mmCIF file of C-alpha atoms and ligand atoms in Angstrom:
data_model
loop_
_atom_site.group_PDB
_atom_site.id
_atom_site.type_symbol
_atom_site.label_atom_id
_atom_site.label_comp_id
_atom_site.label_asym_id
_atom_site.label_seq_id
_atom_site.Cartn_x
_atom_site.Cartn_y
_atom_site.Cartn_z
ATOM 1 C CA UNK U 1 4.478 30.392 20.964
ATOM 2 C CA UNK U 2 6.350 27.791 22.800
ATOM 3 C CA UNK U 3 6.301 24.403 21.120
ATOM 4 C CA UNK U 4 4.728 24.203 17.680
ATOM 5 C CA UNK U 5 4.044 22.153 14.681
ATOM 6 C CA UNK U 6 3.013 22.853 11.161
ATOM 7 C CA UNK U 7 0.159 20.388 10.539
ATOM 8 C CA UNK U 8 -1.116 19.247 7.104
ATOM 9 C CA UNK U 9 -4.287 17.183 6.422
ATOM 10 C CA UNK U 10 -4.199 15.934 2.782
ATOM 11 C CA UNK U 11 -7.667 14.641 1.601
ATOM 12 C CA UNK U 12 -9.262 13.821 -1.786
ATOM 13 C CA UNK U 13 -11.045 17.165 -1.918
ATOM 14 C CA UNK U 14 -9.061 19.519 0.165
ATOM 15 C CA UNK U 15 -5.343 20.109 1.494
ATOM 16 C CA UNK U 16 -5.431 21.890 4.951
ATOM 17 C CA UNK U 17 -2.446 23.446 6.704
ATOM 18 C CA UNK U 18 -2.244 25.043 10.123
ATOM 19 C CA UNK U 19 0.118 26.012 12.860
ATOM 20 C CA UNK U 20 -0.952 24.313 16.184
ATOM 21 C CA UNK U 21 0.979 24.398 19.511
ATOM 22 C CA UNK U 22 1.108 21.878 22.310
ATOM 23 C CA UNK U 23 -1.816 23.343 24.127
ATOM 24 C CA UNK U 24 -3.924 22.824 20.974
ATOM 25 C CA UNK U 25 -4.061 26.537 19.834
ATOM 26 C CA UNK U 26 -4.489 26.887 16.132
ATOM 27 C CA UNK U 27 -2.498 29.891 14.715
ATOM 28 C CA UNK U 28 -3.002 29.624 11.032
ATOM 29 C CA UNK U 29 -5.485 27.921 8.922
ATOM 30 C CA UNK U 30 -5.146 27.473 5.118
ATOM 31 C CA UNK U 31 -7.223 25.556 2.815
ATOM 32 C CA UNK U 32 -6.882 24.725 -0.995
ATOM 33 C CA UNK U 33 -8.503 22.430 -3.290
ATOM 34 C CA UNK U 34 -6.448 19.094 -3.621
ATOM 35 C CA UNK U 35 -7.009 19.225 -7.551
ATOM 36 C CA UNK U 36 -5.836 15.657 -7.449
ATOM 37 C CA UNK U 37 -6.580 15.281 -11.243
ATOM 38 C CA UNK U 38 -3.567 17.499 -11.816
ATOM 39 C CA UNK U 39 -1.332 14.668 -10.753
ATOM 40 C CA UNK U 40 0.938 13.592 -8.050
ATOM 41 C CA UNK U 41 3.695 16.183 -8.585
ATOM 42 C CA UNK U 42 1.225 19.164 -8.651
ATOM 43 C CA UNK U 43 -0.201 18.168 -5.376
ATOM 44 C CA UNK U 44 3.044 17.568 -3.775
ATOM 45 C CA UNK U 45 4.228 21.044 -4.777
ATOM 46 C CA UNK U 46 1.182 22.582 -3.584
ATOM 47 C CA UNK U 47 1.539 21.130 -0.081
ATOM 48 C CA UNK U 48 5.162 22.317 -0.052
ATOM 49 C CA UNK U 49 3.934 25.857 -1.073
ATOM 50 C CA UNK U 50 1.404 25.955 1.835
ATOM 51 C CA UNK U 51 3.877 24.700 4.457
ATOM 52 C CA UNK U 52 6.287 27.384 3.327
ATOM 53 C CA UNK U 53 3.443 30.077 3.390
ATOM 54 C CA UNK U 54 2.399 28.755 7.067
ATOM 55 C CA UNK U 55 6.212 29.161 8.097
ATOM 56 C CA UNK U 56 6.523 32.555 6.680
ATOM 57 C CA UNK U 57 3.229 33.807 8.252
ATOM 58 C CA UNK U 58 3.909 32.579 11.655
ATOM 59 C CA UNK U 59 7.863 33.209 11.314
ATOM 60 C CA UNK U 60 8.704 29.526 12.075
ATOM 61 C CA UNK U 61 12.292 28.258 12.023
ATOM 62 C CA UNK U 62 13.453 25.533 9.830
ATOM 63 C CA UNK U 63 14.009 23.265 12.808
ATOM 64 C CA UNK U 64 10.220 22.917 13.262
ATOM 65 C CA UNK U 65 8.947 19.744 11.945
ATOM 66 C CA UNK U 66 5.580 18.892 9.916
ATOM 67 C CA UNK U 67 3.087 16.389 10.635
ATOM 68 C CA UNK U 68 1.057 15.041 7.508
ATOM 69 C CA UNK U 69 -2.050 13.084 7.631
ATOM 70 C CA UNK U 70 -2.642 11.377 4.182
ATOM 71 C CA UNK U 71 -5.058 8.945 2.830
ATOM 72 C CA UNK U 72 -3.881 5.336 2.652
ATOM 73 C CA UNK U 73 -3.084 2.582 2.972
ATOM 74 C CA UNK U 74 0.311 4.010 3.765
ATOM 75 C CA UNK U 75 3.504 3.054 5.446
ATOM 76 C CA UNK U 76 4.318 5.491 8.214
ATOM 77 C CA UNK U 77 8.036 4.195 8.855
ATOM 78 C CA UNK U 78 8.986 4.550 5.057
ATOM 79 C CA UNK U 79 6.895 7.539 4.593
ATOM 80 C CA UNK U 80 5.339 6.115 1.585
ATOM 81 C CA UNK U 81 1.531 6.336 0.234
ATOM 82 C CA UNK U 82 0.879 2.841 -1.185
ATOM 83 C CA UNK U 83 -2.330 3.978 -2.876
ATOM 84 C CA UNK U 84 -5.398 6.188 -2.173
ATOM 85 C CA UNK U 85 -8.713 5.560 -3.598
ATOM 86 C CA UNK U 86 -9.426 9.305 -3.546
ATOM 87 C CA UNK U 87 -6.235 10.455 -5.091
ATOM 88 C CA UNK U 88 -6.024 9.113 -8.612
ATOM 89 C CA UNK U 89 -2.667 8.277 -9.891
ATOM 90 C CA UNK U 90 -1.094 7.647 -6.382
ATOM 91 C CA UNK U 91 0.937 4.649 -6.633
ATOM 92 C CA UNK U 92 3.979 3.938 -4.046
ATOM 93 C CA UNK U 93 4.487 7.704 -3.667
ATOM 94 C CA UNK U 94 7.441 8.516 -1.167
ATOM 95 C CA UNK U 95 5.563 11.742 0.254
ATOM 96 C CA UNK U 96 7.767 12.027 2.997
ATOM 97 C CA UNK U 97 10.909 12.326 1.414
ATOM 98 C CA UNK U 98 9.533 14.472 -1.627
ATOM 99 C CA UNK U 99 8.245 16.958 0.971
ATOM 100 C CA UNK U 100 11.537 16.956 2.982
ATOM 101 C CA UNK U 101 13.415 17.791 -0.134
ATOM 102 C CA UNK U 102 11.051 20.419 -1.168
ATOM 103 C CA UNK U 103 10.733 22.207 2.280
ATOM 104 C CA UNK U 104 13.910 21.212 4.004
ATOM 105 C CA UNK U 105 11.928 20.181 6.991
ATOM 106 C CA UNK U 106 11.566 17.021 8.894
ATOM 107 C CA UNK U 107 8.110 15.341 7.895
ATOM 108 C CA UNK U 108 6.244 12.823 9.953
ATOM 109 C CA UNK U 109 3.471 11.075 7.971
ATOM 110 C CA UNK U 110 0.640 9.100 9.101
ATOM 111 C CA UNK U 111 -2.620 7.349 7.736
ATOM 112 C CA UNK U 112 -5.475 9.964 8.011
ATOM 113 C CA UNK U 113 -7.910 7.832 10.379
ATOM 114 C CA UNK U 114 -4.820 6.643 12.543
ATOM 115 C CA UNK U 115 -3.638 10.245 12.912
ATOM 116 C CA UNK U 116 -7.289 11.429 13.764
ATOM 117 C CA UNK U 117 -7.428 8.938 16.514
ATOM 118 C CA UNK U 118 -4.242 10.614 17.959
ATOM 119 C CA UNK U 119 -5.948 13.809 17.480
ATOM 120 C CA UNK U 120 -8.851 12.879 19.704
ATOM 121 C CA UNK U 121 -6.369 11.193 22.255
ATOM 122 C CA UNK U 122 -4.074 14.197 22.587
ATOM 123 C CA UNK U 123 -6.567 17.317 21.931
ATOM 124 C CA UNK U 124 -10.244 16.036 21.689
ATOM 125 C CA UNK U 125 -12.766 13.937 23.400
ATOM 126 C CA UNK U 126 -10.261 11.150 24.435
ATOM 127 C CA UNK U 127 -7.824 12.983 26.408
ATOM 128 C CA UNK U 128 -6.573 10.746 29.209
ATOM 129 C CA UNK U 129 -8.287 7.636 27.768
ATOM 130 C CA UNK U 130 -5.547 4.938 27.248
ATOM 131 C CA UNK U 131 -7.691 2.538 25.218
ATOM 132 C CA UNK U 132 -9.482 4.177 22.416
ATOM 133 C CA UNK U 133 -11.300 3.159 19.272
ATOM 134 C CA UNK U 134 -11.765 5.928 16.592
ATOM 135 C CA UNK U 135 -14.130 5.660 13.691
ATOM 136 C CA UNK U 136 -14.162 8.155 10.759
ATOM 137 C CA UNK U 137 -17.322 8.005 9.082
ATOM 138 C CA UNK U 138 -16.616 9.909 5.810
ATOM 139 C CA UNK U 139 -16.615 8.822 2.002
ATOM 140 C CA UNK U 140 -15.198 5.777 3.413
ATOM 141 C CA UNK U 141 -14.841 4.035 6.804
ATOM 142 C CA UNK U 142 -11.635 4.814 8.513
ATOM 143 C CA UNK U 143 -10.398 3.576 11.839
ATOM 144 C CA UNK U 144 -7.658 4.183 14.289
ATOM 145 C CA UNK U 145 -6.949 2.336 17.431
ATOM 146 C CA UNK U 146 -5.080 3.480 20.511
ATOM 147 C CA UNK U 147 -4.191 0.473 22.918
ATOM 148 C CA UNK U 148 -2.352 1.263 26.238
ATOM 149 C CA UNK U 149 -1.765 4.731 25.075
ATOM 150 C CA UNK U 150 0.011 3.590 21.720
ATOM 151 C CA UNK U 151 -1.283 3.872 18.344
ATOM 152 C CA UNK U 152 -1.610 0.269 16.762
ATOM 153 C CA UNK U 153 0.283 0.491 13.503
ATOM 154 C CA UNK U 154 0.600 -3.263 12.654
ATOM 155 C CA UNK U 155 3.723 -4.951 11.087
ATOM 156 C CA UNK U 156 3.685 -3.181 7.898
ATOM 157 C CA UNK U 157 2.082 0.100 9.106
ATOM 158 C CA UNK U 158 -1.127 -0.760 7.620
ATOM 159 C CA UNK U 159 -3.077 -1.672 10.948
ATOM 160 C CA UNK U 160 -6.591 -0.713 11.984
ATOM 161 C CA UNK U 161 -8.192 -0.729 8.621
ATOM 162 C CA UNK U 162 -11.383 -0.964 10.669
ATOM 163 C CA UNK U 163 -13.857 -0.315 7.673
ATOM 164 C CA UNK U 164 -12.929 -3.808 6.182
ATOM 165 C CA UNK U 165 -14.230 -5.539 9.116
ATOM 166 C CA UNK U 166 -16.703 -8.248 7.915
ATOM 167 C CA UNK U 167 -20.310 -7.760 9.275
ATOM 168 C CA UNK U 168 -21.863 -10.127 6.604
ATOM 169 C CA UNK U 169 -19.851 -12.794 4.640
ATOM 170 C CA UNK U 170 -22.587 -12.708 1.827
ATOM 171 C CA UNK U 171 -22.882 -8.799 1.869
ATOM 172 C CA UNK U 172 -22.457 -6.330 -0.852
ATOM 173 C CA UNK U 173 -19.036 -5.841 -2.685
ATOM 174 C CA UNK U 174 -16.666 -3.428 -1.092
ATOM 175 C CA UNK U 175 -14.137 -1.274 -3.040
ATOM 176 C CA UNK U 176 -11.435 -3.402 -1.458
ATOM 177 C CA UNK U 177 -12.845 -6.481 -3.431
ATOM 178 C CA UNK U 178 -14.285 -8.345 -0.510
ATOM 179 C CA UNK U 179 -17.950 -8.930 0.490
ATOM 180 C CA UNK U 180 -19.981 -7.482 3.402
ATOM 181 C CA UNK U 181 -17.396 -5.175 4.828
ATOM 182 C CA UNK U 182 -18.740 -2.483 7.276
ATOM 183 C CA UNK U 183 -17.798 0.073 4.778
ATOM 184 C CA UNK U 184 -20.033 -1.291 2.122
ATOM 185 C CA UNK U 185 -23.034 -0.566 4.341
ATOM 186 C CA UNK U 186 -22.001 2.551 6.457
ATOM 187 C CA UNK U 187 -19.928 5.079 4.366
ATOM 188 C CA UNK U 188 -20.716 8.009 2.264
ATOM 189 C CA UNK U 189 -20.026 5.821 -1.096
ATOM 190 C CA UNK U 190 -22.199 2.990 0.105
ATOM 191 C CA UNK U 191 -25.072 5.015 1.297
ATOM 192 C CA UNK U 192 -24.918 7.129 -2.036
ATOM 193 C CA UNK U 193 -24.857 3.690 -4.111
ATOM 194 C CA UNK U 194 -27.720 2.318 -2.296
ATOM 195 C CA UNK U 195 -29.745 5.549 -2.690
ATOM 196 C CA UNK U 196 -28.898 5.786 -6.524
ATOM 197 C CA UNK U 197 -30.092 2.099 -6.884
ATOM 198 C CA UNK U 198 -33.123 3.086 -5.209
ATOM 199 C CA UNK U 199 -33.764 6.110 -7.185
ATOM 200 C CA UNK U 200 -34.133 4.224 -10.238
ATOM 201 C CA UNK U 201 -37.163 2.268 -8.903
ATOM 202 C CA UNK U 202 -40.641 3.306 -7.820
ATOM 203 C CA UNK U 203 -39.859 2.558 -4.126
ATOM 204 C CA UNK U 204 -38.663 6.069 -3.181
ATOM 205 C CA UNK U 205 -40.404 9.057 -4.530
ATOM 206 C CA UNK U 206 -38.052 11.388 -2.500
ATOM 207 C CA UNK U 207 -34.805 9.746 -4.003
ATOM 208 C CA UNK U 208 -36.468 9.801 -7.507
ATOM 209 C CA UNK U 209 -37.006 13.549 -7.159
ATOM 210 C CA UNK U 210 -33.338 14.120 -5.720
ATOM 211 C CA UNK U 211 -31.997 12.201 -8.800
ATOM 212 C CA UNK U 212 -33.927 14.247 -11.125
ATOM 213 C CA UNK U 213 -32.529 17.413 -9.438
ATOM 214 C CA UNK U 214 -29.004 16.357 -9.455
ATOM 215 C CA UNK U 215 -26.679 13.588 -7.997
ATOM 216 C CA UNK U 216 -27.911 11.403 -5.163
ATOM 217 C CA UNK U 217 -25.253 11.564 -2.414
ATOM 218 C CA UNK U 218 -25.416 10.363 1.219
ATOM 219 C CA UNK U 219 -26.709 13.646 2.371
ATOM 220 C CA UNK U 220 -29.576 13.318 -0.018
ATOM 221 C CA UNK U 221 -30.474 9.916 1.326
ATOM 222 C CA UNK U 222 -30.203 11.214 4.862
ATOM 223 C CA UNK U 223 -32.400 14.101 3.867
ATOM 224 C CA UNK U 224 -34.923 11.924 2.213
ATOM 225 C CA UNK U 225 -35.065 9.724 5.469
ATOM 226 C CA UNK U 226 -35.759 12.694 7.569
ATOM 227 C CA UNK U 227 -38.526 13.848 5.273
ATOM 228 C CA UNK U 228 -40.338 10.536 5.965
ATOM 229 C CA UNK U 229 -39.444 8.441 2.940
ATOM 230 C CA UNK U 230 -39.554 4.909 4.215
ATOM 231 C CA UNK U 231 -37.045 3.257 1.726
ATOM 232 C CA UNK U 232 -34.357 5.738 2.298
ATOM 233 C CA UNK U 233 -34.875 5.458 6.207
ATOM 234 C CA UNK U 234 -34.126 1.877 5.767
ATOM 235 C CA UNK U 235 -30.959 2.597 4.009
ATOM 236 C CA UNK U 236 -29.786 4.651 7.004
ATOM 237 C CA UNK U 237 -31.153 2.195 9.401
ATOM 238 C CA UNK U 238 -29.307 -0.636 7.858
ATOM 239 C CA UNK U 239 -26.092 1.438 7.843
ATOM 240 C CA UNK U 240 -26.550 1.872 11.478
ATOM 241 C CA UNK U 241 -27.078 -1.690 12.157
ATOM 242 C CA UNK U 242 -23.842 -2.656 10.196
ATOM 243 C CA UNK U 243 -21.966 0.076 12.304
ATOM 244 C CA UNK U 244 -23.434 -1.492 15.453
ATOM 245 C CA UNK U 245 -22.304 -4.934 14.540
ATOM 246 C CA UNK U 246 -18.651 -3.543 13.835
ATOM 247 C CA UNK U 247 -18.540 -1.502 16.868
ATOM 248 C CA UNK U 248 -19.437 -4.765 18.876
ATOM 249 C CA UNK U 249 -16.517 -6.407 17.340
ATOM 250 C CA UNK U 250 -14.202 -3.664 18.067
ATOM 251 C CA UNK U 251 -15.432 -3.753 21.842
ATOM 252 C CA UNK U 252 -14.857 -7.672 21.900
ATOM 253 C CA UNK U 253 -11.271 -7.303 20.306
ATOM 254 C CA UNK U 254 -9.879 -4.258 21.878
ATOM 255 C CA UNK U 255 -11.912 -3.715 25.235
ATOM 256 C CA UNK U 256 -11.641 0.253 24.746
ATOM 257 C CA UNK U 257 -12.709 2.522 27.379
ATOM 258 C CA UNK U 258 -14.086 5.043 24.857
ATOM 259 C CA UNK U 259 -15.307 4.942 21.053
ATOM 260 C CA UNK U 260 -15.235 8.202 19.258
ATOM 261 C CA UNK U 261 -17.263 8.651 16.293
ATOM 262 C CA UNK U 262 -16.277 11.377 13.676
ATOM 263 C CA UNK U 263 -16.586 12.410 10.110
ATOM 264 C CA UNK U 264 -19.180 14.065 7.735
ATOM 265 C CA UNK U 265 -21.557 11.086 7.848
ATOM 266 C CA UNK U 266 -21.924 11.356 11.531
ATOM 267 C CA UNK U 267 -23.644 14.453 11.003
ATOM 268 C CA UNK U 268 -26.828 12.112 10.256
ATOM 269 C CA UNK U 269 -26.898 11.848 14.039
ATOM 270 C CA UNK U 270 -29.673 9.801 15.744
ATOM 271 C CA UNK U 271 -31.117 7.994 12.799
ATOM 272 C CA UNK U 272 -27.734 6.416 12.251
ATOM 273 C CA UNK U 273 -26.262 6.085 15.812
ATOM 274 C CA UNK U 274 -29.482 4.911 17.597
ATOM 275 C CA UNK U 275 -29.686 1.518 15.647
ATOM 276 C CA UNK U 276 -25.889 1.521 16.043
ATOM 277 C CA UNK U 277 -25.966 1.735 19.686
ATOM 278 C CA UNK U 278 -28.723 -0.849 20.109
ATOM 279 C CA UNK U 279 -26.880 -3.325 17.763
ATOM 280 C CA UNK U 280 -23.641 -2.638 19.801
ATOM 281 C CA UNK U 281 -25.398 -3.814 22.797
ATOM 282 C CA UNK U 282 -26.501 -6.913 21.144
ATOM 283 C CA UNK U 283 -23.022 -8.036 19.757
ATOM 284 C CA UNK U 284 -20.550 -6.930 22.518
ATOM 285 C CA UNK U 285 -19.710 -9.045 25.419
ATOM 286 C CA UNK U 286 -21.506 -7.428 28.471
ATOM 287 C CA UNK U 287 -18.519 -7.545 30.716
ATOM 288 C CA UNK U 288 -16.748 -5.245 28.333
ATOM 289 C CA UNK U 289 -19.714 -3.120 27.228
ATOM 290 C CA UNK U 290 -20.139 -1.564 30.866
ATOM 291 C CA UNK U 291 -17.021 0.384 30.584
ATOM 292 C CA UNK U 292 -17.365 1.722 27.247
ATOM 293 C CA UNK U 293 -18.337 5.195 26.468
ATOM 294 C CA UNK U 294 -19.644 6.154 22.928
ATOM 295 C CA UNK U 295 -18.993 9.754 22.006
ATOM 296 C CA UNK U 296 -19.119 11.805 19.047
ATOM 297 C CA UNK U 297 -15.997 13.734 17.841
ATOM 298 C CA UNK U 298 -15.727 17.396 19.191
ATOM 299 C CA UNK U 299 -12.922 18.524 17.002
ATOM 300 C CA UNK U 300 -15.165 18.561 13.879
ATOM 301 C CA UNK U 301 -13.198 18.788 10.627
ATOM 302 C CA UNK U 302 -9.926 19.639 12.296
ATOM 303 C CA UNK U 303 -9.411 16.154 14.026
ATOM 304 C CA UNK U 304 -6.792 15.391 11.317
ATOM 305 C CA UNK U 305 -4.858 18.598 11.770
ATOM 306 C CA UNK U 306 -4.792 18.135 15.402
ATOM 307 C CA UNK U 307 -3.620 14.475 15.010
ATOM 308 C CA UNK U 308 -0.820 15.647 12.458
ATOM 309 C CA UNK U 309 0.354 18.212 14.960
ATOM 310 C CA UNK U 310 0.398 15.482 17.714
ATOM 311 C CA UNK U 311 2.600 13.279 15.286
ATOM 312 C CA UNK U 312 5.170 16.062 15.745
ATOM 313 C CA UNK U 313 4.691 17.389 19.338
ATOM 314 C CA UNK U 314 3.719 14.183 21.157
ATOM 315 C CA UNK U 315 6.148 11.900 19.635
HETATM 316 P P1 ADP S 401 -13.861 12.458 3.732
HETATM 317 O O1 ADP S 401 -12.817 13.212 4.605
HETATM 318 O O2 ADP S 401 -13.741 11.257 3.670
HETATM 319 O O3 ADP S 401 -14.028 13.196 2.279
HETATM 320 P P2 ADP S 401 -16.001 13.631 5.319
HETATM 321 O O4 ADP S 401 -15.632 13.358 6.819
HETATM 322 O O5 ADP S 401 -15.941 15.249 4.909
HETATM 323 O O6 ADP S 401 -15.242 12.801 4.313
HETATM 324 O O7 ADP S 401 -17.530 13.143 4.928
HETATM 325 C C1 ADP S 401 -17.953 13.355 3.589
HETATM 326 C C2 ADP S 401 -19.270 12.314 3.524
HETATM 327 O O8 ADP S 401 -20.173 12.654 4.503
HETATM 328 C C3 ADP S 401 -19.871 12.478 2.299
HETATM 329 O O9 ADP S 401 -20.450 11.301 1.744
HETATM 330 C C4 ADP S 401 -21.206 13.419 2.475
HETATM 331 O O10 ADP S 401 -22.323 13.093 1.679
HETATM 332 C C5 ADP S 401 -21.447 12.819 3.967
HETATM 333 N N1 ADP S 401 -22.064 14.064 4.724
HETATM 334 C C6 ADP S 401 -21.416 15.256 5.034
HETATM 335 N N2 ADP S 401 -22.328 15.902 5.600
HETATM 336 C C7 ADP S 401 -23.484 15.161 5.961
HETATM 337 C C8 ADP S 401 -24.764 15.414 6.565
HETATM 338 N N3 ADP S 401 -25.021 16.577 7.161
HETATM 339 N N4 ADP S 401 -25.700 14.471 6.410
HETATM 340 C C9 ADP S 401 -25.429 13.228 5.809
HETATM 341 N N5 ADP S 401 -24.342 13.144 5.225
HETATM 342 C C10 ADP S 401 -23.281 14.069 5.287
HETATM 343 MG MG1 MG S 402 -6.585 3.156 10.217
HETATM 344 ZN ZN1 ZN S 403 -13.728 -3.775 2.186
#
């Protein structure tokens, strides 16, 4: 292999580690549970062991660097995870320095959604697109913006927290403490919360049944909607409308050529994305809307790994 990187994607659920070359070929693919409840040190040691295992398996020299996508907010310049809602106990963790000590390798760290935007830009749906808005619809609502070919980091490295765009100043409370963020409508946790509230009423027979059988998550709400449950369908539609309003804002602010939508929640497909597209057309300025292409991610669950490799290979 010519030019390779070790890529790590740290999530609240899983840690993934791959070896990826500059043509986007994946040579190694390991996944372990994050086991975040074991604490910060255990998670960091596990990541270091996965990096060592990848290097041994692929006979990779010590000079090859590692790109790491991690939940944020984080400071990519100082290599510090400020805090992470999905990683309990993570408070001002110097992840870059700790991994450099343990592996002896250079580590480059980036916010997961920002890194995913880089993955789409260098290896995915947005190759050759100089102005890109990437939206990650997962447990939360992540975002990354590439403007004139460069990732927007902001002054403190915290830029492009697109999920906390206000779509309703009197809307529901978000995990960030503010009201009416798009994430409080269109994210795995928000759709699950709305579904759980509905399950306790007499409005949704399908969600009441789902709650009796187990936990109501976003997928359960989407399934109930698909089976014709009107109240569940309204939750998905409202999430789509909020998404569309936010996308309209993004178009007006960044004038992108392309919007790429990734993340597990995007699997809902048309019931979520059709109202979003209709609302986007209502809120975006039409001069800018004409040039925008809306696409689903093609990299699937590997977007973060490709982006982490891009941190190293395309710096
Ligand atoms: P993260 O990386 O933030 O953990 P993912 O991108 O893996 O998140 O997405 C997870 C979220 O997407 C969860 O809320 C899950 O319920 C939801 N989800 C995953 N697949 C589907 C699906 N097919 N339909 C609806 N929701 C889904
Ligand atoms: Mg971001
Ligand atoms: Zn918020």
